Coordinates of C-alpha atoms in Angstrom, one line a residue:
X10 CA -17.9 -0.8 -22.1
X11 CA -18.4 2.8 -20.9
X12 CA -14.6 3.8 -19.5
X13 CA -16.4 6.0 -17.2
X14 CA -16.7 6.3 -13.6
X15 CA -19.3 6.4 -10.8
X16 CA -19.9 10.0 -9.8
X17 CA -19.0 10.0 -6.8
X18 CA -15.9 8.4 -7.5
X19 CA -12.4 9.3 -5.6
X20 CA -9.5 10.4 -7.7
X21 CA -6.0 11.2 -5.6
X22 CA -2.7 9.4 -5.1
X23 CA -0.8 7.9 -1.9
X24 CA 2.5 8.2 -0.2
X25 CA 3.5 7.2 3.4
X26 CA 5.3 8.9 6.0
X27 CA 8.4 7.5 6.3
X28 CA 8.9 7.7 2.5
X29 CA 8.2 11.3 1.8
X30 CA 8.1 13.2 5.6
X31 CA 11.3 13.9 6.6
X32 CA 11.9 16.0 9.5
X33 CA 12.3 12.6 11.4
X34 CA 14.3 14.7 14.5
X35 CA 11.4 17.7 14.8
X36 CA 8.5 18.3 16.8
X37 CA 9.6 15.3 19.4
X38 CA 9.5 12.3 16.7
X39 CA 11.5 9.3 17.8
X40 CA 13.2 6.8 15.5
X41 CA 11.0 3.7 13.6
X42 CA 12.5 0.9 13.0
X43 CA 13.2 2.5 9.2
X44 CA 15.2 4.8 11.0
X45 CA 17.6 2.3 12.6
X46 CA 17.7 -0.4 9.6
X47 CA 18.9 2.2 7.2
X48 CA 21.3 3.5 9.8
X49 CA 22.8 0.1 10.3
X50 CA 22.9 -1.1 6.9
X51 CA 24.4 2.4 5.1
X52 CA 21.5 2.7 3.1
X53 CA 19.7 5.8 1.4
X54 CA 17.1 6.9 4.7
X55 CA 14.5 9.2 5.2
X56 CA 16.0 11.4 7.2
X57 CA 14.6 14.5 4.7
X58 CA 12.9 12.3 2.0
X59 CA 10.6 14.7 0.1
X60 CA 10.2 17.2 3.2
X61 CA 6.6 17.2 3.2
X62 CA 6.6 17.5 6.8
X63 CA 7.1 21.0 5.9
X64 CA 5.9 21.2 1.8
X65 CA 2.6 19.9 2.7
X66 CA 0.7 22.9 2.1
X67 CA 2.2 23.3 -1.7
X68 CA 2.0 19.9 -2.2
X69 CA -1.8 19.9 -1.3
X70 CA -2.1 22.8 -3.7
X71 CA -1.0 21.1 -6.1
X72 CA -3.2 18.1 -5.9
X73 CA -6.0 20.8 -5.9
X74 CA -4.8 21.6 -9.3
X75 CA -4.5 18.4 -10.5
X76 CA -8.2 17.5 -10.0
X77 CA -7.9 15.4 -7.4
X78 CA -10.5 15.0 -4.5
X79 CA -8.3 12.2 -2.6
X80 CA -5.2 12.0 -0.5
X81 CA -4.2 8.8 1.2
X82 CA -1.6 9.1 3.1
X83 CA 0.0 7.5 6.7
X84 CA 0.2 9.0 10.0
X85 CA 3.4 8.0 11.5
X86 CA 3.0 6.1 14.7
X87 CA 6.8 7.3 15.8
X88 CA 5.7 11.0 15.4
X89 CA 2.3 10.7 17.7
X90 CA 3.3 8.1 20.3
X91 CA 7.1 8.1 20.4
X92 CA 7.5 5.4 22.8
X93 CA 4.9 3.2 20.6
X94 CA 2.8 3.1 24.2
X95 CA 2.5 5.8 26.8
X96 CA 2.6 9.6 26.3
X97 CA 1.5 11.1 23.2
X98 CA 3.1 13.7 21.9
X99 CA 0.9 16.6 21.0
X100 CA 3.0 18.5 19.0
X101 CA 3.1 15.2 16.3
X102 CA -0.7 15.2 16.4
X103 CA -0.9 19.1 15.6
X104 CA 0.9 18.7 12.4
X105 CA -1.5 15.8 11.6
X106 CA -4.3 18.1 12.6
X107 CA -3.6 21.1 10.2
X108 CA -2.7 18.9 7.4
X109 CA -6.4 17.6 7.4
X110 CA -7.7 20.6 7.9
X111 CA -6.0 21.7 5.1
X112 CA -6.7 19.0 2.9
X113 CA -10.5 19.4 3.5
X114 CA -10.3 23.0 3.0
X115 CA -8.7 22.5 -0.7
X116 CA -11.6 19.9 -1.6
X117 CA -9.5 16.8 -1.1
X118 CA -10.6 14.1 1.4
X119 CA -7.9 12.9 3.7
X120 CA -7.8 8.6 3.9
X121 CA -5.0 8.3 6.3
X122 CA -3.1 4.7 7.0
X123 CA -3.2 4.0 10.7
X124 CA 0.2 1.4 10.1
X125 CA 2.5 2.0 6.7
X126 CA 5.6 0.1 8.0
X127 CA 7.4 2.3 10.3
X128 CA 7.1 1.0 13.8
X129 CA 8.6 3.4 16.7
X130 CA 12.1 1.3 17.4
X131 CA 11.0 1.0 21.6
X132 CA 8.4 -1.4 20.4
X133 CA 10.9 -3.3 18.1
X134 CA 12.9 -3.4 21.3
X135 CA 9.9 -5.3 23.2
X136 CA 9.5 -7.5 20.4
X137 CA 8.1 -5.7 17.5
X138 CA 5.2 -7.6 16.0
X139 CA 6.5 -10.9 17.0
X140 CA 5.0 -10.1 20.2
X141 CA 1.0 -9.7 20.6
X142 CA 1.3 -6.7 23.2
X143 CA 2.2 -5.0 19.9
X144 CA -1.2 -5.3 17.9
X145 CA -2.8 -4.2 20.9
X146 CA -0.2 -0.6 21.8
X147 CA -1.7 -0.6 17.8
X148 CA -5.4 -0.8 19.1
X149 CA -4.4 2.0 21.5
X150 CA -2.6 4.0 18.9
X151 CA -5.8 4.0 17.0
X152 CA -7.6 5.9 19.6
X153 CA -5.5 8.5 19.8
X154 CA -6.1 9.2 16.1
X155 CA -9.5 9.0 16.2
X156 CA -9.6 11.3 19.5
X157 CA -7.9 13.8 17.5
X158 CA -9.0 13.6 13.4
X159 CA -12.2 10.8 14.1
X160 CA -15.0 14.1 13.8
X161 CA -13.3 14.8 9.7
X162 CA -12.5 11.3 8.6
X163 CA -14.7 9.2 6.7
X164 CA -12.5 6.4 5.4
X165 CA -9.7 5.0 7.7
X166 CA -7.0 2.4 6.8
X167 CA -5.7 -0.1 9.2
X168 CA -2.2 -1.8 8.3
X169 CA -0.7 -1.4 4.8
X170 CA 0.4 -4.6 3.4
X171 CA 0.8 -7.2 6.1
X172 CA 2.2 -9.8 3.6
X173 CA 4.8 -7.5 2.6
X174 CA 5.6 -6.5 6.4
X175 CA 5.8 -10.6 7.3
X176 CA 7.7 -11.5 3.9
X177 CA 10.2 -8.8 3.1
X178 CA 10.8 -8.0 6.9
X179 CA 10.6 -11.2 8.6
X180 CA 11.4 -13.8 6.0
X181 CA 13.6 -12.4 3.8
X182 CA 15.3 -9.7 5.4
X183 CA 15.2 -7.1 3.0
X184 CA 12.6 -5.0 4.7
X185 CA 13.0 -3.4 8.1
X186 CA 14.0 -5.4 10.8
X187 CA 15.5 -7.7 8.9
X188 CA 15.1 -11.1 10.1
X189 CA 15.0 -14.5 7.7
X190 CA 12.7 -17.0 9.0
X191 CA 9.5 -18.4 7.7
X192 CA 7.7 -19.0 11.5
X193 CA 8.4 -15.8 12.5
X194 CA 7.0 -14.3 9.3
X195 CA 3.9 -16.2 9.9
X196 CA 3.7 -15.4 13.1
X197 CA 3.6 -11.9 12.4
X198 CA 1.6 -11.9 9.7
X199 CA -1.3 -12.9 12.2
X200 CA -0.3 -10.2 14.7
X201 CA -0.6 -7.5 11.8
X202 CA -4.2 -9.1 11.2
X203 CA -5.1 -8.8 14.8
X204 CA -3.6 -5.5 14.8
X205 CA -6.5 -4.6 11.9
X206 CA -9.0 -6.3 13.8
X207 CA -8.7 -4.3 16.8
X208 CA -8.3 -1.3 15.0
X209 CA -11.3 -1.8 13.0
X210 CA -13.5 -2.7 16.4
X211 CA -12.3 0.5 17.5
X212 CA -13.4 2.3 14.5
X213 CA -16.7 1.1 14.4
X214 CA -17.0 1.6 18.0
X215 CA -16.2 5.3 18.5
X216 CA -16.9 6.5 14.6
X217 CA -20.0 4.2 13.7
X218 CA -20.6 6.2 10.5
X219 CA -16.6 5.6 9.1
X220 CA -15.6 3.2 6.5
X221 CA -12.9 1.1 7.4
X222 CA -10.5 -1.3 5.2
X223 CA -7.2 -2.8 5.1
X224 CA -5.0 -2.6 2.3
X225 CA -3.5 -5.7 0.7
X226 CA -0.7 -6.3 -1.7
X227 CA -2.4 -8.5 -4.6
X228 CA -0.8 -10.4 -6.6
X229 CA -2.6 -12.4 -9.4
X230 CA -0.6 -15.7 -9.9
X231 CA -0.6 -17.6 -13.1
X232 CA 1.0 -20.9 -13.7
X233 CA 3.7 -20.8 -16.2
X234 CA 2.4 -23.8 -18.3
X235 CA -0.7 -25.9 -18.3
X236 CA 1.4 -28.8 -16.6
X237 CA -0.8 -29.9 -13.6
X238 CA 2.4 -29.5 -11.4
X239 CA 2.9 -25.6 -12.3
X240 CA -1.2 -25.0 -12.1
X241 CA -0.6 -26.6 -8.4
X242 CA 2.2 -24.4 -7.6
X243 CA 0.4 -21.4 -8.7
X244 CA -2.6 -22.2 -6.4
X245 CA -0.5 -23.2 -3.7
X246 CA 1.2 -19.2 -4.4
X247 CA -1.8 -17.5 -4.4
X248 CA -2.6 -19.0 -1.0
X249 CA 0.4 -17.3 0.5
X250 CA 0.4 -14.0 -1.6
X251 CA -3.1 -13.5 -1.2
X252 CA -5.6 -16.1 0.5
X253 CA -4.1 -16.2 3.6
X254 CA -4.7 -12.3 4.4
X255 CA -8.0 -11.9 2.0
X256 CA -9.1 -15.3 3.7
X257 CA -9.4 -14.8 7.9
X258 CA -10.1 -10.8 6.6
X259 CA -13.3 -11.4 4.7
X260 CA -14.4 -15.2 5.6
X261 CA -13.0 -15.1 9.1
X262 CA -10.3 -18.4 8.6
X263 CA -7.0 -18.9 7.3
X264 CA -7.4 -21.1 3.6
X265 CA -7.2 -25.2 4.9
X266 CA -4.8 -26.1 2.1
X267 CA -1.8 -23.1 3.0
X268 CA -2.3 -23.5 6.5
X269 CA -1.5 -27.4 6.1
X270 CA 1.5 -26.3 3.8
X271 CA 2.9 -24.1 6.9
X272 CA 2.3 -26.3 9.7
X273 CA 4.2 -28.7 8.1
X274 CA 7.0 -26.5 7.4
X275 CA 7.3 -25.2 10.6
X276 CA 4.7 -27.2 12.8
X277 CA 1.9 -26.4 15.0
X278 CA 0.5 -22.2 14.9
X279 CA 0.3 -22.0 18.1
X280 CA 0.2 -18.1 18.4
X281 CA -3.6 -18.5 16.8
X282 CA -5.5 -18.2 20.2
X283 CA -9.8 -18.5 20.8
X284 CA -11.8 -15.6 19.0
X285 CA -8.6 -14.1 17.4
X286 CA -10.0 -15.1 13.7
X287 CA -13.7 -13.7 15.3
X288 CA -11.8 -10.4 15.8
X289 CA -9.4 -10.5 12.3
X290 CA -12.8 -11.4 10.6
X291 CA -15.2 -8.4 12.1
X292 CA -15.6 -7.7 8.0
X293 CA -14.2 -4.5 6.9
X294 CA -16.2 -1.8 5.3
X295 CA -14.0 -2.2 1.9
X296 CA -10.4 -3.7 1.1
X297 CA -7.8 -1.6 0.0
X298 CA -6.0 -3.3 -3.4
X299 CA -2.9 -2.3 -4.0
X300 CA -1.7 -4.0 -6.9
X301 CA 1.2 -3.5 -9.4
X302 CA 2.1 -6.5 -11.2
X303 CA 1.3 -10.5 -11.6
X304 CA 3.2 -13.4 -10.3
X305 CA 4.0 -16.2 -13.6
X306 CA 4.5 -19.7 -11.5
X307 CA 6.5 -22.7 -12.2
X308 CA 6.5 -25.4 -9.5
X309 CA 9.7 -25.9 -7.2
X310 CA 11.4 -28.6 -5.1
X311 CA 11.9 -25.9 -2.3
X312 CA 11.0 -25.2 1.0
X313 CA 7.3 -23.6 -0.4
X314 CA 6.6 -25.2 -3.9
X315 CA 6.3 -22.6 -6.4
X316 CA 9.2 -20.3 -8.1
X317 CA 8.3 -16.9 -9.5
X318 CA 9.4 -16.4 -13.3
X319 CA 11.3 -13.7 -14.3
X320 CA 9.7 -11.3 -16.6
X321 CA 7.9 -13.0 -19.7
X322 CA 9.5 -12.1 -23.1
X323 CA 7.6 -9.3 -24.9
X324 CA 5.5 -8.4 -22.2
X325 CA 6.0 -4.1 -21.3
X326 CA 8.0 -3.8 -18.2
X327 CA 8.7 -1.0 -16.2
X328 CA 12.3 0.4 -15.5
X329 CA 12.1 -1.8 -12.4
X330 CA 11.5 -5.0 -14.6
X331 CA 8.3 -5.6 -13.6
X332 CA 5.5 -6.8 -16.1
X333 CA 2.6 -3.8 -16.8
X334 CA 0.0 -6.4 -17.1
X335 CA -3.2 -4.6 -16.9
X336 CA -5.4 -7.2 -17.8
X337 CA -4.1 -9.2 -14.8
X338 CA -5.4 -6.5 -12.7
X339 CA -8.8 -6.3 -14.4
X340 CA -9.0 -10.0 -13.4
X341 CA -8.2 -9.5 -10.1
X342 CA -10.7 -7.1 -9.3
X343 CA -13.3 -9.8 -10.7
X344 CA -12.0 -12.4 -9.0
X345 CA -12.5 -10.1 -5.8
X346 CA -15.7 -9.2 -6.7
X347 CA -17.0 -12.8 -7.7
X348 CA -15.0 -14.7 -4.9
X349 CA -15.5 -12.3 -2.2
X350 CA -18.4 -9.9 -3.0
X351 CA -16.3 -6.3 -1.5
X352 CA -16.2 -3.1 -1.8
X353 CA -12.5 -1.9 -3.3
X354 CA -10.6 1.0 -2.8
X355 CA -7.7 1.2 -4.9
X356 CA -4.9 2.7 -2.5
X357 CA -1.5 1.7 -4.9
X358 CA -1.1 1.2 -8.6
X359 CA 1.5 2.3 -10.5
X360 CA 5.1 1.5 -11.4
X361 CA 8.6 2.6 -11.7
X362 CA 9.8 5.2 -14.8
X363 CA 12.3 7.2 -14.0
X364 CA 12.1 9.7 -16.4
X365 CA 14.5 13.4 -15.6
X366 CA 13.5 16.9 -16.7
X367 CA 14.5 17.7 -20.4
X368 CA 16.3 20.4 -21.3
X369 CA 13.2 22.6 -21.3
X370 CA 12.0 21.8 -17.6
X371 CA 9.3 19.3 -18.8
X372 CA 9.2 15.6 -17.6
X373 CA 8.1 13.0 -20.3
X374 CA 7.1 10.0 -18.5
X375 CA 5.8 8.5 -21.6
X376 CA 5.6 5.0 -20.0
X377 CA 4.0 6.2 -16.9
X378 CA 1.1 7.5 -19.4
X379 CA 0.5 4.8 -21.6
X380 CA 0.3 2.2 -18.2
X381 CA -2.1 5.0 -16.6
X382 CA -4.2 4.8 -19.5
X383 CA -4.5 1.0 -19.9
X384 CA -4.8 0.3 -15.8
X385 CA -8.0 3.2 -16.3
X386 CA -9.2 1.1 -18.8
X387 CA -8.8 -2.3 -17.0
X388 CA -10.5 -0.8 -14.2
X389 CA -13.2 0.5 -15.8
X390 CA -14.1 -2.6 -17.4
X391 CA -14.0 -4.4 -14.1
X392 CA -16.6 -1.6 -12.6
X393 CA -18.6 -2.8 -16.1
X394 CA -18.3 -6.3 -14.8
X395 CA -19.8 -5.6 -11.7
X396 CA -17.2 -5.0 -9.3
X397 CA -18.0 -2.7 -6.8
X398 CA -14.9 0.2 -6.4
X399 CA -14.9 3.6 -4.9
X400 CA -12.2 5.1 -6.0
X401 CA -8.5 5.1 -7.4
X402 CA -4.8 6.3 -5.5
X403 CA -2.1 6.2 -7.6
X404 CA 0.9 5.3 -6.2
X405 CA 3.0 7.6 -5.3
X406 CA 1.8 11.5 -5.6
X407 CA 6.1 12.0 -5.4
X408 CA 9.3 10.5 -5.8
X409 CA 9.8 9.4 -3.1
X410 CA 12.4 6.9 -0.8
X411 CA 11.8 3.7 -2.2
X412 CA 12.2 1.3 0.9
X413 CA 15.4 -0.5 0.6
X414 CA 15.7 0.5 -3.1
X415 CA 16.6 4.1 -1.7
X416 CA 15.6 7.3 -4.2
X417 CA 16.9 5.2 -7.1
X418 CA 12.9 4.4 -8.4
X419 CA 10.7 6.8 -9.5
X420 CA 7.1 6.1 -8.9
X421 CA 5.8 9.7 -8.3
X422 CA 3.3 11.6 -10.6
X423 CA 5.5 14.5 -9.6
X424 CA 9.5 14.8 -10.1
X425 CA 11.3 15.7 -6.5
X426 CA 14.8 17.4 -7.1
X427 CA 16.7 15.6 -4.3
X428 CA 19.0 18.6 -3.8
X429 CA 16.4 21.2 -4.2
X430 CA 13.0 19.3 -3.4
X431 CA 12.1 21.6 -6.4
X432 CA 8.3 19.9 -7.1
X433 CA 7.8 19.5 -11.7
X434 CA 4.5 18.1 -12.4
X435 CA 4.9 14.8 -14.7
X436 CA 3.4 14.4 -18.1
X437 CA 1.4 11.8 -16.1
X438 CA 0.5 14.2 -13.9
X439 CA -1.4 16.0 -16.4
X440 CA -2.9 13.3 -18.0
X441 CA -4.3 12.1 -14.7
X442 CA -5.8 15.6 -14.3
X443 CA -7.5 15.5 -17.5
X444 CA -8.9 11.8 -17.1
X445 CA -10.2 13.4 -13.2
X446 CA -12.0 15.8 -14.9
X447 CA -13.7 13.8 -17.7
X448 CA -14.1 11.1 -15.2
X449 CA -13.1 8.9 -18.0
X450 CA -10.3 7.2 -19.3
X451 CA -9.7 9.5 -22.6
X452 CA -7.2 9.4 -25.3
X453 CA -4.8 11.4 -25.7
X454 CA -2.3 13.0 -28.4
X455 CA 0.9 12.1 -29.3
X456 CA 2.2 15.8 -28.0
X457 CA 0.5 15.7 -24.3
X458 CA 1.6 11.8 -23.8
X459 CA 5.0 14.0 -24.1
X460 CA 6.6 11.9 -27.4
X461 CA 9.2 13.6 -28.8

């Protein structure tokens, strides 16, 4: 086991627009529908966020000093087509249009996400992505990017995380717009694959010589006991969590056994039309992985027939509560590899530690570290094993607005001062730079992992 890297290996981190931009009334921006689900429910927004709209250029200096040649981040669909169809607005495309210039002139290769979440609102009023006309305004939204940024990107991203859309959003509410109902969150689920589908035809079209992939939110699922009912109910879990978007994606059908599950929930899937899977299945170039924690199993007499444990006793958890189960993503990135023979771009790991300045400026995100090291490690090993990745984003470059968990969780490898947007790189931070430039996970002391 080497715990090295390919050479040519991407090192960076990730945010989204909505979640660090601000600046949502400038430069002729209309509202997303993160804009009006905040507004309506009182909750934290990102009306300024981390202001990067305007802190870009610091911000990209300081990923220059940090080592790193990567920078995923989204281009905000609101900000370059306000309407979501019709006129594009030029003076949203120019600020897209320096920042890659200015990436690329600080060594760091822009991967933008076409779709991270925040639809323009006058689509949501037509329907949102319960209605197909929407994956293909997406299709047409793609070639406006590529008109403008297609001649300096190499890697493009299509929609981030389309269980999480369907699921959170559409199922159980908790995600922009809202809604609670299992046939509508399979129904969109498909129009956000058909949406990538498009997207990637048009890619490959116009930019032959770009890589394109989707990102997906994995989740490794593990029955809580060897009972033959809980090993069921974790199958029958991993087919909605990950299957049924790594399925039609990579093999160019939805998995038989969850698709029987649903249609007998909520009956025939009717929205599926002729050649859709042929367009949802044109194969990407890589898949994005964005992974954070495992699911533990048991089965359930509810409507789906699995319930996800709490977190197992003496297992590390982050100040969110989730597990930090690096081995779980080491055998994820196998199973990818042996099951579905891809490419991988990691574009999101990390986890929640909200650790403040101390008293002397610095910012000891021990945990942050120590998970850091041991995700390194894991992924190394998988690269050992044979699985074929390009690079790693850590999730998030900043703190920024968690989604409907507001500013309250900390993923960033650098503190943002929500009064002062005052940038203090992170313990982390540093370590990450230091593994960058060994391209290696390395041990460190007691002193730079910031114990006191």
């Amino acid at each position: 086991m080497t715990s090295t890297f390919p050479p040519d290996f991407l090192w960076g981190a990730a945010t989204s627009a909505y979640q660090v931009e601000g600046a949502v009334d400038e430069d002729g921006r209309a509202p997303s529908i993160w804009d009006t689900f905040t507004a309506e429910r009182g909750m934290d927004s990102g009306a300024d966020a981390c202001d990067h709209y305007h802190h870009w250029p610091s911000d990209a200096d300081l990923m220059a000093q940090l080592n790193m040649n990567a920078y995923r981040f989204s281009l905000a669909w609101p900000r370059i087509i306000p309407g979501g169809t019709g006129p594009v607005n030029r003076a949203g495309l120019a600020h897209y249009d320096r920042m890659v210039d200015g990436l690329l002139e600080r060594g760091v290769t822009p991967v933008p996400t076409l779709y991270h979440w925040d639809l323009p609102q006058r689509l949501q009023e037509r329907g949102g992505w319960t209605n197909r006309a929407t994956a293909e305004a997406f299709a047409a939204y793609t070639d406006v990017c590529l008109d403008l940024l297609g001649d300096r990107i190499d890697t493009w991203l299509t929609v981030n995380e389309p269980w999480v859309v369907s699921v959170l959003g559409y199922r159980l509410g908790l995600h922009a717009p809202g809604e609670k109902d299992l046939r509508t969150s399979i129904l969109v689920g498909h129009h956000l694959l058909l949406a990538h589908g498009l997207a990637t035809d048009r890619i490959r079209e116009r930019r032959p010589t770009a890589r394109v992939g989707i990102p997906l939110s994995l989740f490794p699922n593990y029955p809580a006991t060897d009972d033959p009912a809980d090993v069921a109910a974790s199958w029958a879990s991993d087919g909605y969590t990950n299957r049924w978007f790594l399925d039609p994606v990579l093999r160019g059908h939805y998995p038989a056994d969850t698709a029987e599950l649903f249609e007998r929930l909520i009956g025939p899937m009717d929205w599926v039309r002729p050649g859709d899977l042929d367009i949802i299945g044109n194969r990407p170039d890589l898949i994005g992985v964005n992974y954070y924690t495992r699911r533990r199993i048991t089965a359930s007499q509810d409507e789906l027939p699995w319930r996800v444990l709490p977190a197992q006793e003496g297992v590390p958890v982050t100040d969110s509560g989730w597990e930090s189960v690096p081995e779980a993503f080491h055998e994820l990135l196998v199973r990818l590899h042996r099951d579905y023979d891809v490419p991988m771009l990691i574009t999101e790991n990390g986890g929640v530690w909200n650790a403040q300045p101390d008293s002397d400026g610095r910012v000891r995100d021990t945990g942050r570290v120590h998970a850091l090291r041991e995700h390194l490690r894991a992924l190394s090993r998988a690269i050992d094993d044979g699985a074929q990745v390009l690079g790693y984003l850590h999730w998030s470059l900043l703190d920024n607005l968690e989604w409907a968990e507001g500013y309250a969780q900390r993923f960033g490898l650098i503190h943002v001062d929500r009064s002062t947007q005052r940038r203090t790189v992170k313990d982390s931070a540093r370590y990450f730079a230091a593994v960058i430039a060994a391209n290696a996970v390395i041990d460190v002391s007691d002193q730079s992992e910031g114990r006191s």
